[in-house]
mmCIF file of C-alpha atoms in Angstrom:
data_model
loop_
_atom_site.group_PDB
_atom_site.id
_atom_site.type_symbol
_atom_site.label_atom_id
_atom_site.label_comp_id
_atom_site.label_asym_id
_atom_site.label_seq_id
_atom_site.Cartn_x
_atom_site.Cartn_y
_atom_site.Cartn_z
ATOM 1 C CA MET A 653 -0.053 0.005 -0.120
ATOM 2 C CA PRO A 654 1.600 3.415 -0.895
ATOM 3 C CA GLU A 655 2.160 5.894 1.904
ATOM 4 C CA THR A 656 1.350 9.220 1.434
ATOM 5 C CA ALA A 657 3.997 12.011 2.336
ATOM 6 C CA ARG A 658 3.021 12.441 5.941
ATOM 7 C CA GLU A 659 1.175 9.281 7.392
ATOM 8 C CA GLN A 660 0.704 9.195 10.904
ATOM 9 C CA SER A 661 1.451 5.917 12.342
ATOM 10 C CA PRO A 662 -1.182 3.972 14.255
ATOM 11 C CA SER A 663 -1.441 5.394 18.106
ATOM 12 C CA PRO A 664 -0.679 2.704 20.486
ATOM 13 C CA SER A 665 -3.788 2.702 22.277
ATOM 14 C CA SER A 666 -5.627 2.100 18.797
ATOM 15 C CA SER A 667 -3.491 -0.715 17.943
ATOM 16 C CA PRO A 668 -4.841 -4.171 17.654
ATOM 17 C CA ARG A 669 -3.235 -4.673 21.113
ATOM 18 C CA GLY A 670 -4.377 -2.369 23.376
ATOM 19 C CA ASP A 671 -2.298 -3.296 26.177
ATOM 20 C CA LEU A 672 0.333 -1.435 24.160
ATOM 21 C CA GLY A 673 -1.649 1.835 24.565
ATOM 22 C CA ALA A 674 0.064 4.731 26.308
ATOM 23 C CA GLY A 675 -0.928 3.996 30.275
ATOM 24 C CA GLY A 676 0.520 0.473 30.157
ATOM 25 C CA VAL A 677 2.819 -0.195 27.656
ATOM 26 C CA LEU A 678 5.974 -0.396 30.071
ATOM 27 C CA ALA A 679 4.004 -2.520 32.748
ATOM 28 C CA ASN A 680 2.855 -4.741 29.817
ATOM 29 C CA LEU A 681 6.015 -5.299 27.622
ATOM 30 C CA THR A 682 7.792 -6.041 30.816
ATOM 31 C CA ASP A 683 5.315 -8.637 31.712
ATOM 32 C CA SER A 684 6.650 -10.663 28.438
ATOM 33 C CA VAL A 685 10.272 -10.333 29.700
ATOM 34 C CA ALA A 686 11.817 -14.001 30.131
ATOM 35 C CA PRO A 687 14.955 -15.513 31.486
ATOM 36 C CA VAL A 688 17.599 -14.852 28.622
ATOM 37 C CA ASP A 689 18.040 -18.537 27.760
ATOM 38 C CA THR A 690 14.093 -19.572 27.277
ATOM 39 C CA VAL A 691 13.117 -17.377 24.541
ATOM 40 C CA ASP A 692 14.784 -17.931 21.054
ATOM 41 C CA LEU A 693 15.083 -14.755 19.133
ATOM 42 C CA VAL A 694 16.691 -16.250 16.243
ATOM 43 C CA ALA A 695 13.678 -18.345 15.892
ATOM 44 C CA LEU A 696 11.257 -15.223 15.589
ATOM 45 C CA ALA A 697 13.255 -13.873 12.656
ATOM 46 C CA ASP A 698 9.834 -14.113 10.229
ATOM 47 C CA ARG A 699 8.196 -13.049 13.136
ATOM 48 C CA PRO A 700 9.399 -9.057 13.465
ATOM 49 C CA ALA A 701 6.441 -7.829 15.534
ATOM 50 C CA GLU A 702 6.770 -10.516 18.166
ATOM 51 C CA ARG A 703 11.071 -10.174 18.161
ATOM 52 C CA HIS A 704 10.115 -6.788 18.822
ATOM 53 C CA ARG A 705 7.882 -7.164 21.767
ATOM 54 C CA HIS A 706 10.478 -9.514 23.462
ATOM 55 C CA ILE A 707 13.714 -6.964 22.383
ATOM 56 C CA ALA A 708 12.061 -4.158 23.679
ATOM 57 C CA ALA A 709 10.701 -5.552 26.750
ATOM 58 C CA THR A 710 14.200 -6.551 28.137
ATOM 59 C CA PHE A 711 15.004 -3.109 27.059
ATOM 60 C CA THR A 712 12.160 -1.532 29.090
ATOM 61 C CA ASP A 713 13.329 -3.767 31.827
ATOM 62 C CA ARG A 714 16.407 -2.359 32.293
ATOM 63 C CA VAL A 715 14.726 1.434 31.827
ATOM 64 C CA LEU A 716 12.484 0.664 34.712
ATOM 65 C CA GLY A 717 15.611 -0.617 36.413
ATOM 66 C CA THR A 718 17.851 2.547 36.048
ATOM 67 C CA SER A 719 18.328 4.972 39.275
ATOM 68 C CA ASP A 720 21.049 7.025 38.005
ATOM 69 C CA TRP A 721 20.368 8.487 33.778
ATOM 70 C CA ASP A 722 23.732 10.598 34.159
ATOM 71 C CA ALA A 723 25.636 7.003 34.487
ATOM 72 C CA ARG A 724 28.131 6.940 31.982
ATOM 73 C CA SER A 725 27.725 4.204 29.415
ATOM 74 C CA PRO A 726 29.946 2.070 27.375
ATOM 75 C CA VAL A 727 29.479 4.310 24.058
ATOM 76 C CA PRO A 728 32.214 7.772 24.989
ATOM 77 C CA GLU A 729 30.316 10.948 25.546
ATOM 78 C CA TRP A 730 26.905 9.177 26.197
ATOM 79 C CA ARG A 731 25.633 9.217 29.224
ATOM 80 C CA ALA A 732 22.572 6.229 30.387
ATOM 81 C CA ARG A 733 19.844 8.440 29.275
ATOM 82 C CA ASP A 734 21.740 9.220 25.670
ATOM 83 C CA VAL A 735 21.292 5.415 25.380
ATOM 84 C CA VAL A 736 17.241 6.125 24.936
ATOM 85 C CA GLY A 737 17.804 9.069 23.123
ATOM 86 C CA HIS A 738 19.864 7.797 20.045
ATOM 87 C CA LEU A 739 16.845 4.952 19.958
ATOM 88 C CA CYS A 740 14.105 7.456 20.258
ATOM 89 C CA GLU A 741 15.731 10.184 17.905
ATOM 90 C CA TRP A 742 17.373 7.976 14.750
ATOM 91 C CA PHE A 743 14.538 5.743 13.991
ATOM 92 C CA PRO A 744 11.686 8.179 13.566
ATOM 93 C CA SER A 745 13.407 9.963 11.150
ATOM 94 C CA PHE A 746 14.814 6.838 9.156
ATOM 95 C CA LEU A 747 10.893 5.750 9.153
ATOM 96 C CA GLU A 748 9.779 9.139 7.750
ATOM 97 C CA ALA A 749 12.154 9.301 5.304
ATOM 98 C CA GLY A 750 11.587 5.831 4.011
ATOM 99 C CA THR A 751 7.468 5.993 4.386
ATOM 100 C CA GLY A 752 6.516 8.995 5.090
ATOM 101 C CA ILE A 753 4.961 7.926 8.658
ATOM 102 C CA GLU A 754 5.781 10.172 11.353
ATOM 103 C CA LEU A 755 5.964 8.280 14.487
ATOM 104 C CA THR A 756 4.269 9.283 17.623
ATOM 105 C CA ARG A 757 6.829 11.071 20.015
ATOM 106 C CA GLY A 758 7.345 11.543 23.719
ATOM 107 C CA PRO A 759 9.325 14.094 25.499
ATOM 108 C CA SER A 760 12.846 13.873 24.961
ATOM 109 C CA ALA A 761 15.539 11.728 27.119
ATOM 110 C CA ASP A 762 16.859 14.527 28.268
ATOM 111 C CA THR A 763 14.331 15.545 30.542
ATOM 112 C CA ASP A 764 12.432 11.959 30.745
ATOM 113 C CA PRO A 765 13.962 9.056 29.243
ATOM 114 C CA VAL A 766 11.333 6.920 31.179
ATOM 115 C CA GLU A 767 8.444 8.540 29.526
ATOM 116 C CA ALA A 768 10.525 9.142 25.862
ATOM 117 C CA TRP A 769 10.942 5.583 25.948
ATOM 118 C CA ARG A 770 7.344 4.124 26.938
ATOM 119 C CA VAL A 771 6.081 6.418 24.019
ATOM 120 C CA HIS A 772 8.767 5.426 21.472
ATOM 121 C CA ALA A 773 8.269 1.534 22.216
ATOM 122 C CA GLY A 774 4.864 1.612 22.042
ATOM 123 C CA ALA A 775 4.631 3.428 18.888
ATOM 124 C CA VAL A 776 6.720 0.699 17.510
ATOM 125 C CA GLN A 777 5.045 -1.903 18.568
ATOM 126 C CA ALA A 778 1.566 -0.144 17.325
ATOM 127 C CA LEU A 779 3.105 0.308 13.987
ATOM 128 C CA LEU A 780 4.433 -3.357 13.605
ATOM 129 C CA VAL A 781 1.000 -5.093 14.472
ATOM 130 C CA ASP A 782 -0.999 -2.772 12.446
ATOM 131 C CA PRO A 783 -2.325 -4.986 9.779
ATOM 132 C CA ALA A 784 -1.756 -2.289 6.937
ATOM 133 C CA THR A 785 2.137 -2.578 7.672
ATOM 134 C CA ALA A 786 2.184 -5.857 6.100
ATOM 135 C CA ASP A 787 1.338 -4.119 2.476
ATOM 136 C CA ARG A 788 3.844 -1.435 3.120
ATOM 137 C CA LEU A 789 7.382 -0.575 2.154
ATOM 138 C CA LEU A 790 10.416 1.658 3.246
ATOM 139 C CA ARG A 791 12.575 3.062 0.827
ATOM 140 C CA ASN A 792 16.050 4.331 1.038
ATOM 141 C CA PRO A 793 19.036 5.155 -1.491
ATOM 142 C CA HIS A 794 21.579 2.789 0.072
ATOM 143 C CA ILE A 795 19.260 -0.199 1.046
ATOM 144 C CA GLY A 796 16.776 -0.175 -1.663
ATOM 145 C CA GLU A 797 12.965 -1.156 -1.387
ATOM 146 C CA ILE A 798 12.595 -3.450 1.795
ATOM 147 C CA PRO A 799 9.078 -4.463 2.896
ATOM 148 C CA LEU A 800 8.442 -2.364 5.883
ATOM 149 C CA ALA A 801 8.452 -4.832 8.833
ATOM 150 C CA ALA A 802 11.608 -7.109 7.887
ATOM 151 C CA ALA A 803 13.117 -3.094 7.532
ATOM 152 C CA ILE A 804 12.256 -2.350 11.126
ATOM 153 C CA ASP A 805 13.611 -5.755 12.322
ATOM 154 C CA GLN A 806 16.376 -5.503 10.306
ATOM 155 C CA PHE A 807 17.784 -1.976 11.365
ATOM 156 C CA TYR A 808 15.999 -1.088 14.418
ATOM 157 C CA THR A 809 14.948 -3.863 16.322
ATOM 158 C CA VAL A 810 18.904 -5.352 16.452
ATOM 159 C CA ASP A 811 20.064 -1.745 17.320
ATOM 160 C CA VAL A 812 18.200 -2.036 20.358
ATOM 161 C CA PHE A 813 19.091 -5.515 21.356
ATOM 162 C CA MET A 814 22.639 -4.282 21.390
ATOM 163 C CA HIS A 815 21.961 -0.873 23.208
ATOM 164 C CA THR A 816 20.518 -2.928 26.000
ATOM 165 C CA TRP A 817 23.879 -3.803 26.871
ATOM 166 C CA ASP A 818 24.708 -0.465 26.755
ATOM 167 C CA LEU A 819 22.175 0.203 28.915
ATOM 168 C CA ALA A 820 22.669 -2.480 31.537
ATOM 169 C CA ARG A 821 26.575 -2.158 31.690
ATOM 170 C CA ALA A 822 26.074 1.812 32.256
ATOM 171 C CA THR A 823 23.447 0.952 35.190
ATOM 172 C CA GLY A 824 24.771 -2.174 36.596
ATOM 173 C CA GLN A 825 21.958 -4.484 35.786
ATOM 174 C CA ASP A 826 21.929 -7.868 33.766
ATOM 175 C CA ASP A 827 23.869 -7.463 30.699
ATOM 176 C CA ARG A 828 23.115 -11.022 29.294
ATOM 177 C CA LEU A 829 22.253 -10.731 25.479
ATOM 178 C CA ASP A 830 20.625 -14.008 23.834
ATOM 179 C CA PRO A 831 23.487 -15.799 22.396
ATOM 180 C CA GLY A 832 22.232 -17.445 19.116
ATOM 181 C CA LEU A 833 20.985 -13.942 18.007
ATOM 182 C CA CYS A 834 24.522 -12.614 19.112
ATOM 183 C CA ALA A 835 25.638 -15.101 16.813
ATOM 184 C CA VAL A 836 23.818 -14.369 14.016
ATOM 185 C CA LEU A 837 24.492 -10.687 14.023
ATOM 186 C CA LEU A 838 28.080 -11.184 14.402
ATOM 187 C CA ASP A 839 28.493 -13.736 11.426
ATOM 188 C CA GLY A 840 26.265 -11.290 9.054
ATOM 189 C CA MET A 841 28.594 -8.071 10.033
ATOM 190 C CA ALA A 842 31.915 -10.230 10.164
ATOM 191 C CA GLY A 843 31.079 -10.498 6.217
ATOM 192 C CA MET A 844 30.745 -7.213 5.552
ATOM 193 C CA GLU A 845 33.099 -5.601 7.961
ATOM 194 C CA ASP A 846 34.783 -3.061 5.727
ATOM 195 C CA VAL A 847 31.577 -1.532 4.350
ATOM 196 C CA ILE A 848 30.419 -1.496 8.355
ATOM 197 C CA ARG A 849 33.969 0.258 9.417
ATOM 198 C CA ALA A 850 33.311 2.614 6.539
ATOM 199 C CA SER A 851 29.802 3.610 7.681
ATOM 200 C CA GLY A 852 31.311 5.035 10.842
ATOM 201 C CA GLN A 853 28.312 3.674 12.980
ATOM 202 C CA TYR A 854 30.907 1.409 14.755
ATOM 203 C CA GLY A 855 33.847 2.086 16.533
ATOM 204 C CA PRO A 856 37.426 -0.115 15.521
ATOM 205 C CA ARG A 857 37.757 -3.454 16.867
ATOM 206 C CA VAL A 858 38.297 -4.163 20.418
ATOM 207 C CA PRO A 859 40.356 -7.208 20.942
ATOM 208 C CA VAL A 860 39.150 -9.941 22.982
ATOM 209 C CA PRO A 861 40.358 -13.421 24.238
ATOM 210 C CA ASP A 862 40.337 -15.637 21.510
ATOM 211 C CA GLU A 863 38.147 -18.207 24.069
ATOM 212 C CA SER A 864 35.626 -15.319 24.839
ATOM 213 C CA ASP A 865 31.863 -16.292 24.683
ATOM 214 C CA VAL A 866 29.734 -15.110 21.542
ATOM 215 C CA GLN A 867 28.263 -11.565 23.337
ATOM 216 C CA THR A 868 31.869 -10.591 24.056
ATOM 217 C CA ARG A 869 33.058 -11.673 20.834
ATOM 218 C CA MET A 870 30.245 -9.646 19.146
ATOM 219 C CA LEU A 871 30.673 -6.272 21.757
ATOM 220 C CA GLY A 872 34.337 -6.614 20.542
ATOM 221 C CA PHE A 873 33.444 -6.633 17.126
ATOM 222 C CA ILE A 874 31.120 -3.516 17.129
ATOM 223 C CA GLY A 875 33.550 -1.422 19.235
ATOM 224 C CA ARG A 876 32.766 -1.747 22.555
ATOM 225 C CA ASP A 877 34.720 -2.635 25.427
ATOM 226 C CA PRO A 878 33.270 -5.903 27.099
ATOM 227 C CA PHE A 879 34.625 -5.355 30.111
ATOM 228 C CA PHE A 880 33.857 -1.662 30.601
ATOM 229 C CA ALA A 881 32.886 -0.563 33.984
ATOM 230 C CA PRO A 882 31.357 2.812 34.749
ATOM 231 C CA PRO A 883 33.298 4.767 37.231
ATOM 232 C CA VAL A 884 32.716 4.522 41.142
ATOM 233 C CA THR A 885 31.652 7.618 42.514
ATOM 234 C CA ALA A 886 32.448 8.338 46.101
ATOM 235 C CA PRO A 887 29.278 8.070 48.479
#
């Protein structure tokens, strides 16, 4: 279905899943959080809405568990709130440029990161479960024409997945990621490393021990120091 020049995304409260509405998206997303070893995110590759729901739920859990939004993150010059701000800022622009859809936006993460994420996560999920999304395409001069749901999964949902580690590590929370998805992402990125480095979206590879687990190897590949720890402040 062709998109209008400035089409509004479905509001969270009008989505087929009413529990993702403005008043309950955080609580209901966290209700779906399962232990890291019980949900096979790789098996959800052909179910973008379901995979986003699980990945956003885990990120939501870390948002709700954050007490210091000014904590230093593994990304140089980013605080914890900047991790949320990055996700809430780049994707709406990418979406509008490629589809004409304007995603519902909340406040700035600089002032209210919890509310910013609540509105943003609900809007993305509402878009994914909207039946009209199945017929929509995203057009981009660099990647061509891709079904919208697949584009969200490939470019945005995996970004939430990787940045979950940043927020968790910055704030001292559970930073485990699904090892199966880590392996799939690492394998895919390794085959196009020159392109990835040239894009400027990832820092230089951080060396890790050869015997490291797949999460550690993936983090090192994308330029994260897997052994990062925020500075301890005196009481």
